[in-house]
Amino acid sequence: MEFPFDLNALFPERISVLDHNLTSGRKALGRPDPRHQISAVIDELGKASAKAQQLAAPITSAAKLQSNRHHLYLLKEGESNGGRGVAVGFLKVGYKKLFLLDQQGAHVEIEPLCILDFFVTENLQRHGYGLELFSYMLQHKRVDPVRMAYDRPSPKFLSFLEKHYDLKESVPQVNNFVVFDGFFRDRSAAQLRKALPKKPEGEIKPYSLTEREVVREEQKVLPWPFVRHTLPPLSPPVSLPSQYTRSQSVNSSPSHAPPGPAPPRGLQGPHPPRPVPGELELQGQAYQVRPQR
Ligand SMILES: CC(=O)SCCNC(=O)CCNC(=O)[C@H](O)C(C)(C)COP(=O)(O)OP(=O)(O)OC[C@H]1O[C@@H](n2cnc3c(N)ncnc32)[C@H](O)[C@@H]1OP(=O)(O)O
């Protein structure tokens, strides 16, 4: 993907790790703030990724990256485009609090590192760039792919995981996150909290709403102050995600929220606002509700 500016000046490394500051932490001395152009690159890649996955709207954008504690690994080819470089693709990861079913079908609450979005530009797919990004991230995060959760992986991504990491047997879930055999192995009790006391009136729903669901819900949300008046009474989040949505955990852990004031969009999404802004009470537990991605 080409841009009308020099990507090599924006991204000195072949793979850049971007966070909510939209930088990899280093700012070139004497140069103007590069965030505007970095945002343009992220936004274009996010749109292309959504298109490739037939999503209704991008789940990756500069604004979403700024409002979440995610990491985005961006790969460039520096030589192309007359030496200005091209953006090859990206991989976005983040921690999510999930309710999952273990091998025995028991509900557990866990906060693994999740693959949230992954894209290599169409004409460069199947050239090993995806593997380059993925293995860089594994080293950077010091994580084993079997210990990660995958947010509604596409058929191409499933094929990728099987080919490169021999991940094929998944543990059935009732949400769209995929975890593979070995995910629950050797986890400490502290890592695997038994999820949620059962409500007397029914089953626990160990759902984790998809990020794609959130994108869809964001499109439906009415502007403030109408939200507060039109939402139904508080109830647990619902349902399995639809075809064109991407997973959102029930919430992001407060410990992973970026510093600074919570953006007003924090009250959007499928959950009605609580008396304490930004918090959702779910079956007796309070959680921070943040916009995803
Ligand atoms: C949680 C999520 O993010 S789900 C969304 C994943 N992203 C997408 O589906 C967007 C479109 N696809 C892509 O961007 C890329 O194909 C990626 C990111 C999945 C993989 O990146 P690539 O650079 O193509 O991967 P890389 O070259 O390292 O590995 C190739 C392997 O990936 C898989 N793969 C890549 N493209 C395809 C394809 N068109 N059809 C089937 N499998 C594919 C195959 O296993 C392939 O091995 P093979 O060529 O021997 O069959």
CSV table of C-alpha atoms and ligand atoms in Angstrom, one decimal:
chain,number,residue,atom,x,y,z
A,1,MET,CA,0.0,0.0,0.0
A,2,GLU,CA,1.5,3.3,-1.2
A,3,PHE,CA,1.3,6.7,0.4
A,4,PRO,CA,2.2,10.1,-0.9
A,5,PHE,CA,4.8,10.6,1.8
A,6,ASP,CA,8.0,8.8,2.9
A,7,LEU,CA,7.1,5.8,5.0
A,8,ASN,CA,10.8,5.3,5.8
A,9,ALA,CA,10.9,8.6,7.6
A,10,LEU,CA,7.8,7.7,9.6
A,11,PHE,CA,8.8,4.1,10.3
A,12,PRO,CA,12.5,3.7,10.5
A,13,GLU,CA,12.3,0.0,11.4
A,14,ARG,CA,11.0,-2.7,9.1
A,15,ILE,CA,8.4,-3.6,11.8
A,16,SER,CA,7.2,-0.8,14.1
A,17,VAL,CA,5.3,-1.4,17.3
A,18,LEU,CA,2.7,1.2,17.8
A,19,ASP,CA,0.6,1.9,20.9
A,20,HIS,CA,-2.0,4.4,22.0
A,21,ASN,CA,0.5,7.2,21.4
A,22,LEU,CA,0.6,6.1,17.8
A,23,THR,CA,4.4,5.9,18.0
A,24,SER,CA,6.9,3.3,18.8
A,25,GLY,CA,8.2,5.5,21.5
A,26,ARG,CA,10.9,7.2,19.5
A,27,LYS,CA,10.4,10.6,18.0
A,28,ALA,CA,12.8,11.9,15.4
A,29,LEU,CA,14.4,15.1,16.6
A,30,GLY,CA,13.6,18.2,14.6
A,31,ARG,CA,10.8,16.6,12.7
A,32,PRO,CA,7.2,17.7,12.9
A,33,ASP,CA,4.8,15.5,14.8
A,34,PRO,CA,4.3,12.5,12.5
A,35,ARG,CA,1.1,11.3,14.1
A,36,HIS,CA,-1.1,12.8,11.3
A,37,GLN,CA,0.6,10.7,8.7
A,38,ILE,CA,0.9,7.6,10.9
A,39,SER,CA,-2.9,7.9,11.5
A,40,ALA,CA,-3.5,8.0,7.8
A,41,VAL,CA,-1.5,4.8,7.3
A,42,ILE,CA,-3.3,3.0,10.1
A,43,ASP,CA,-6.7,4.1,8.9
A,44,GLU,CA,-6.0,3.0,5.3
A,45,LEU,CA,-4.7,-0.4,6.5
A,46,GLY,CA,-7.7,-0.8,8.8
A,47,LYS,CA,-10.1,-0.1,6.0
A,48,ALA,CA,-8.4,-2.5,3.7
A,49,SER,CA,-8.4,-5.2,6.4
A,50,ALA,CA,-12.2,-4.7,7.0
A,51,LYS,CA,-12.8,-5.0,3.3
A,52,ALA,CA,-10.7,-8.1,3.0
A,53,GLN,CA,-12.7,-9.6,5.9
A,54,GLN,CA,-16.1,-8.3,4.6
A,55,LEU,CA,-16.6,-6.4,7.8
A,56,ALA,CA,-19.2,-3.7,7.9
A,57,ALA,CA,-16.7,-1.2,9.3
A,58,PRO,CA,-13.0,-1.1,10.2
A,59,ILE,CA,-12.1,-2.6,13.5
A,60,THR,CA,-8.7,-1.0,13.3
A,61,SER,CA,-8.2,2.8,13.1
A,62,ALA,CA,-5.9,5.3,14.6
A,63,ALA,CA,-8.7,6.6,16.9
A,64,LYS,CA,-9.4,3.1,18.2
A,65,LEU,CA,-5.7,2.4,18.8
A,66,GLN,CA,-5.5,5.7,20.7
A,67,SER,CA,-8.3,4.7,23.0
A,68,ASN,CA,-7.2,1.2,23.8
A,69,ARG,CA,-4.1,-0.4,25.2
A,70,HIS,CA,-3.4,-2.5,22.1
A,71,HIS,CA,-0.2,-3.0,20.2
A,72,LEU,CA,-0.1,-2.7,16.5
A,73,TYR,CA,2.8,-4.2,14.6
A,74,LEU,CA,3.2,-2.5,11.3
A,75,LEU,CA,5.4,-4.0,8.5
A,76,LYS,CA,6.8,-2.0,5.7
A,77,GLU,CA,8.9,-2.7,2.7
A,78,GLY,CA,11.4,0.1,2.6
A,79,GLU,CA,12.8,-0.2,-0.9
A,80,SER,CA,9.5,-0.1,-2.9
A,81,ASN,CA,7.7,2.9,-4.3
A,82,GLY,CA,10.8,4.7,-5.4
A,83,GLY,CA,12.4,4.4,-2.0
A,84,ARG,CA,9.5,5.8,-0.1
A,85,GLY,CA,8.4,2.4,1.0
A,86,VAL,CA,5.1,0.6,1.1
A,87,ALA,CA,3.0,-0.6,4.0
A,88,VAL,CA,2.7,-4.3,3.8
A,89,GLY,CA,0.4,-5.2,6.6
A,90,PHE,CA,-0.2,-5.2,10.3
A,91,LEU,CA,-1.1,-7.3,13.3
A,92,LYS,CA,-3.0,-6.0,16.3
A,93,VAL,CA,-3.1,-7.6,19.7
A,94,GLY,CA,-4.5,-6.8,23.1
A,95,TYR,CA,-5.5,-8.3,26.4
A,96,LYS,CA,-9.2,-9.2,26.8
A,97,LYS,CA,-11.1,-10.4,29.7
A,98,LEU,CA,-13.0,-13.4,28.3
A,99,PHE,CA,-15.4,-16.0,29.6
A,100,LEU,CA,-14.4,-19.3,28.0
A,101,LEU,CA,-15.2,-22.9,28.3
A,102,ASP,CA,-12.3,-25.1,29.3
A,103,GLN,CA,-11.8,-28.7,28.1
A,104,GLN,CA,-14.3,-30.0,30.6
A,105,GLY,CA,-16.9,-27.4,29.6
A,106,ALA,CA,-16.5,-25.4,32.8
A,107,HIS,CA,-16.8,-21.6,32.6
A,108,VAL,CA,-13.6,-19.8,33.3
A,109,GLU,CA,-12.7,-16.1,33.3
A,110,ILE,CA,-9.3,-15.4,31.9
A,111,GLU,CA,-7.5,-12.5,30.3
A,112,PRO,CA,-5.3,-13.7,27.5
A,113,LEU,CA,-3.4,-11.9,24.9
A,114,CYS,CA,-5.7,-11.9,21.8
A,115,ILE,CA,-5.2,-11.6,18.1
A,116,LEU,CA,-7.6,-8.8,17.2
A,117,ASP,CA,-6.8,-8.0,13.6
A,118,PHE,CA,-4.3,-9.2,11.0
A,119,PHE,CA,-3.9,-8.1,7.5
A,120,VAL,CA,-1.4,-8.3,4.7
A,121,THR,CA,-2.2,-6.4,1.5
A,122,GLU,CA,-3.8,-8.6,-1.1
A,123,ASN,CA,-1.0,-8.7,-3.7
A,124,LEU,CA,1.6,-9.6,-1.0
A,125,GLN,CA,-0.3,-12.4,0.7
A,126,ARG,CA,1.3,-15.9,0.7
A,127,HIS,CA,4.8,-14.4,0.5
A,128,GLY,CA,5.7,-15.0,4.2
A,129,TYR,CA,4.9,-11.4,5.4
A,130,GLY,CA,2.2,-12.6,7.7
A,131,LEU,CA,4.6,-15.1,9.3
A,132,GLU,CA,7.2,-12.4,9.7
A,133,LEU,CA,4.7,-10.1,11.5
A,134,PHE,CA,3.3,-12.9,13.7
A,135,SER,CA,6.7,-14.3,14.8
A,136,TYR,CA,8.0,-10.8,15.6
A,137,MET,CA,4.9,-10.3,17.8
A,138,LEU,CA,5.5,-13.7,19.5
A,139,GLN,CA,9.0,-12.7,20.4
A,140,HIS,CA,8.1,-9.2,21.4
A,141,LYS,CA,5.3,-10.5,23.7
A,142,ARG,CA,7.2,-13.6,24.7
A,143,VAL,CA,4.0,-15.7,24.2
A,144,ASP,CA,3.3,-19.1,22.7
A,145,PRO,CA,0.6,-19.0,20.0
A,146,VAL,CA,-1.3,-21.8,21.8
A,147,ARG,CA,-1.7,-19.5,24.8
A,148,MET,CA,-3.4,-16.8,22.8
A,149,ALA,CA,-7.1,-16.3,21.9
A,150,TYR,CA,-8.1,-15.5,18.4
A,151,ASP,CA,-11.0,-13.2,17.6
A,152,ARG,CA,-13.1,-14.9,15.0
A,153,PRO,CA,-10.2,-16.0,12.8
A,154,SER,CA,-10.9,-16.0,9.1
A,155,PRO,CA,-10.4,-19.2,7.0
A,156,LYS,CA,-7.1,-17.8,5.7
A,157,PHE,CA,-5.9,-17.1,9.2
A,158,LEU,CA,-7.0,-20.6,10.4
A,159,SER,CA,-5.0,-22.0,7.5
A,160,PHE,CA,-2.1,-19.8,8.5
A,161,LEU,CA,-2.2,-21.0,12.1
A,162,GLU,CA,-2.4,-24.7,11.1
A,163,LYS,CA,0.4,-24.4,8.6
A,164,HIS,CA,2.9,-22.4,10.6
A,165,TYR,CA,2.0,-23.4,14.2
A,166,ASP,CA,0.2,-26.6,13.9
A,167,LEU,CA,-2.8,-25.2,15.6
A,168,LYS,CA,-5.9,-27.0,14.4
A,169,GLU,CA,-7.9,-28.6,17.3
A,170,SER,CA,-9.9,-25.9,19.0
A,171,VAL,CA,-11.8,-26.0,22.3
A,172,PRO,CA,-15.4,-25.4,21.6
A,173,GLN,CA,-16.7,-22.0,22.8
A,174,VAL,CA,-20.0,-20.3,22.7
A,175,ASN,CA,-18.5,-17.0,21.6
A,176,ASN,CA,-16.5,-16.3,18.5
A,177,PHE,CA,-13.1,-16.4,20.2
A,178,VAL,CA,-11.1,-19.4,19.2
A,179,VAL,CA,-8.6,-21.1,21.6
A,180,PHE,CA,-6.7,-24.2,20.7
A,181,ASP,CA,-5.9,-27.5,22.5
A,182,GLY,CA,-3.2,-26.6,25.1
A,183,PHE,CA,-4.6,-23.2,25.9
A,184,PHE,CA,-5.8,-24.3,29.3
A,185,ARG,CA,-2.8,-26.5,30.1
A,186,ASP,CA,-0.7,-25.6,33.1
A,187,ARG,CA,-2.6,-22.5,33.9
A,188,SER,CA,-2.6,-21.6,37.5
A,189,ALA,CA,-5.8,-21.3,39.5
A,190,ALA,CA,-5.2,-17.6,39.7
A,191,GLN,CA,-5.1,-17.3,35.9
A,192,LEU,CA,-8.2,-19.4,35.5
A,193,ARG,CA,-10.8,-18.0,37.8
A,194,LYS,CA,-14.1,-19.9,37.8
A,195,ALA,CA,-16.4,-17.5,36.1
A,196,LEU,CA,-19.4,-15.9,37.7
A,197,PRO,CA,-21.7,-17.5,40.2
A,198,LYS,CA,-24.8,-19.0,38.6
A,199,LYS,CA,-27.8,-16.8,38.5
A,200,PRO,CA,-30.7,-18.6,40.2
A,201,GLU,CA,-33.0,-18.0,37.2
A,202,GLY,CA,-30.7,-19.4,34.5
A,203,GLU,CA,-27.6,-20.4,32.8
A,204,ILE,CA,-24.4,-18.4,32.9
A,205,LYS,CA,-23.7,-17.0,29.4
A,206,PRO,CA,-19.9,-17.2,29.0
A,207,TYR,CA,-20.1,-15.0,26.1
A,208,SER,CA,-17.6,-12.4,25.0
A,209,LEU,CA,-19.3,-10.1,22.6
A,210,THR,CA,-17.4,-9.7,19.4
A,211,GLU,CA,-15.5,-6.6,18.4
A,212,ARG,CA,-17.3,-6.7,15.2
A,213,GLU,CA,-20.5,-6.6,17.2
A,214,VAL,CA,-19.3,-3.4,18.8
A,215,VAL,CA,-18.6,-1.8,15.4
A,216,ARG,CA,-22.2,-2.7,14.4
A,217,GLU,CA,-23.6,-1.4,17.7
A,218,GLU,CA,-21.6,1.8,17.5
A,219,GLN,CA,-23.2,2.5,14.2
A,220,LYS,CA,-26.6,2.1,15.8
A,221,VAL,CA,-25.9,4.2,18.9
A,222,LEU,CA,-27.8,7.5,19.2
A,223,PRO,CA,-25.9,10.6,20.1
A,224,TRP,CA,-25.8,11.8,23.7
A,225,PRO,CA,-28.1,12.4,25.5
A,226,PHE,CA,-30.6,10.2,23.7
A,227,VAL,CA,-28.6,7.1,24.6
A,228,ARG,CA,-29.4,7.3,28.2
A,229,HIS,CA,-33.1,7.5,27.6
A,230,THR,CA,-33.5,4.9,24.9
A,231,LEU,CA,-31.5,2.0,26.2
A,232,PRO,CA,-33.3,-0.8,27.8
A,233,PRO,CA,-33.0,-1.6,31.5
A,234,LEU,CA,-29.7,-3.1,32.6
A,235,SER,CA,-29.3,-6.7,31.5
A,236,PRO,CA,-26.3,-8.9,30.8
A,237,PRO,CA,-24.8,-8.5,27.3
A,238,VAL,CA,-26.4,-10.9,24.9
A,239,SER,CA,-26.1,-13.3,22.1
A,240,LEU,CA,-23.6,-14.8,19.8
A,241,PRO,CA,-22.0,-12.4,17.4
A,242,SER,CA,-23.2,-12.1,14.0
A,243,GLN,CA,-21.4,-12.9,10.8
A,244,TYR,CA,-20.0,-9.5,10.2
A,245,THR,CA,-18.9,-8.6,13.6
A,246,ARG,CA,-15.6,-9.1,15.4
A,247,SER,CA,-15.3,-10.1,19.0
A,248,GLN,CA,-15.3,-7.8,21.9
A,249,SER,CA,-14.6,-9.2,25.3
A,250,VAL,CA,-17.2,-8.3,27.9
A,251,ASN,CA,-14.8,-5.6,28.8
A,252,SER,CA,-11.2,-4.7,28.9
A,253,SER,CA,-9.4,-4.9,32.2
A,254,PRO,CA,-9.0,-1.5,33.8
A,255,SER,CA,-5.4,-2.4,34.3
A,256,HIS,CA,-5.0,-2.4,30.5
A,257,ALA,CA,-6.9,0.8,29.8
A,258,PRO,CA,-4.7,3.6,28.5
A,259,PRO,CA,-3.9,6.5,30.8
A,260,GLY,CA,-6.0,9.7,30.7
A,261,PRO,CA,-9.7,10.3,30.9
A,262,ALA,CA,-12.0,7.7,29.5
A,263,PRO,CA,-13.4,8.9,26.2
A,264,PRO,CA,-17.2,9.5,26.0
A,265,ARG,CA,-17.5,6.5,23.6
A,266,GLY,CA,-16.8,4.4,26.6
A,267,LEU,CA,-20.5,4.2,27.3
A,268,GLN,CA,-21.4,3.1,23.8
A,269,GLY,CA,-21.8,-0.5,22.7
A,270,PRO,CA,-24.3,-3.0,23.6
A,271,HIS,CA,-24.4,-2.2,27.3
A,272,PRO,CA,-26.5,0.5,28.9
A,273,PRO,CA,-24.8,3.0,31.1
A,274,ARG,CA,-24.4,2.4,34.8
A,275,PRO,CA,-24.8,4.9,37.6
A,276,VAL,CA,-21.0,5.0,37.8
A,277,PRO,CA,-19.9,6.1,34.4
A,278,GLY,CA,-17.7,3.6,32.5
A,279,GLU,CA,-18.6,0.6,34.7
A,280,LEU,CA,-20.8,-2.3,34.0
A,281,GLU,CA,-22.1,-4.6,36.6
A,282,LEU,CA,-22.4,-8.1,35.3
A,283,GLN,CA,-23.9,-10.7,37.5
A,284,GLY,CA,-22.5,-9.2,40.6
A,285,GLN,CA,-19.2,-8.1,39.3
A,286,ALA,CA,-18.2,-4.6,38.2
A,287,TYR,CA,-16.2,-4.2,35.0
A,288,GLN,CA,-14.8,-1.3,33.1
A,289,VAL,CA,-16.5,-0.8,29.8
A,290,ARG,CA,-14.3,0.7,27.1
A,291,PRO,CA,-14.6,1.1,23.4
A,292,GLN,CA,-12.8,-1.7,21.7
A,293,ARG,CA,-10.0,-1.5,19.1
B,1,LIG,C1,-8.3,-12.6,14.2
B,1,LIG,C2,-8.1,-12.0,12.8
B,1,LIG,O1,-7.4,-11.1,12.6
B,1,LIG,S1,-9.0,-12.8,11.5
B,1,LIG,C3,-8.5,-11.9,10.0
B,1,LIG,C4,-7.3,-12.4,9.4
B,1,LIG,N1,-7.1,-11.6,8.2
B,1,LIG,C5,-7.6,-11.9,7.0
B,1,LIG,O2,-8.3,-12.9,6.7
B,1,LIG,C6,-7.4,-10.8,5.9
B,1,LIG,C7,-6.9,-11.4,4.6
B,1,LIG,N2,-5.8,-12.3,4.8
B,1,LIG,C8,-4.5,-11.8,5.0
B,1,LIG,O3,-4.3,-10.7,5.2
B,1,LIG,C9,-3.4,-12.8,5.1
B,1,LIG,O4,-3.7,-13.9,4.3
B,1,LIG,C10,-3.0,-13.3,6.5
B,1,LIG,C11,-2.7,-12.1,7.4
B,1,LIG,C12,-4.2,-14.2,7.1
B,1,LIG,C13,-1.8,-14.2,6.4
B,1,LIG,O5,-0.7,-13.4,5.8
B,1,LIG,P1,0.2,-14.0,4.6
B,1,LIG,O6,1.3,-13.1,4.4
B,1,LIG,O7,-0.7,-14.3,3.5
B,1,LIG,O8,0.8,-15.4,5.3
B,1,LIG,P2,2.1,-16.2,5.0
B,1,LIG,O9,2.5,-15.9,3.6
B,1,LIG,O10,3.1,-15.9,6.1
B,1,LIG,O11,1.6,-17.6,5.2
B,1,LIG,C14,0.9,-18.2,4.1
B,1,LIG,C15,-0.1,-19.2,4.7
B,1,LIG,O12,-1.3,-18.4,5.2
B,1,LIG,C16,-2.5,-19.0,4.7
B,1,LIG,N3,-3.1,-18.2,3.6
B,1,LIG,C17,-2.6,-17.0,3.2
B,1,LIG,N4,-3.4,-16.6,2.2
B,1,LIG,C18,-4.3,-17.6,2.0
B,1,LIG,C19,-5.4,-17.7,1.0
B,1,LIG,N5,-5.6,-16.8,0.1
B,1,LIG,N6,-6.1,-18.8,1.1
B,1,LIG,C20,-5.9,-19.8,2.0
B,1,LIG,N7,-4.9,-19.7,2.9
B,1,LIG,C21,-4.1,-18.6,2.9
B,1,LIG,C22,-2.1,-20.4,4.1
B,1,LIG,O13,-1.9,-21.3,5.1
B,1,LIG,C23,-0.7,-20.0,3.5
B,1,LIG,O14,0.1,-21.2,3.3
B,1,LIG,P3,0.1,-21.8,1.8
B,1,LIG,O15,0.3,-20.7,0.9
B,1,LIG,O16,1.1,-22.8,1.9
B,1,LIG,O17,-1.3,-22.4,1.7
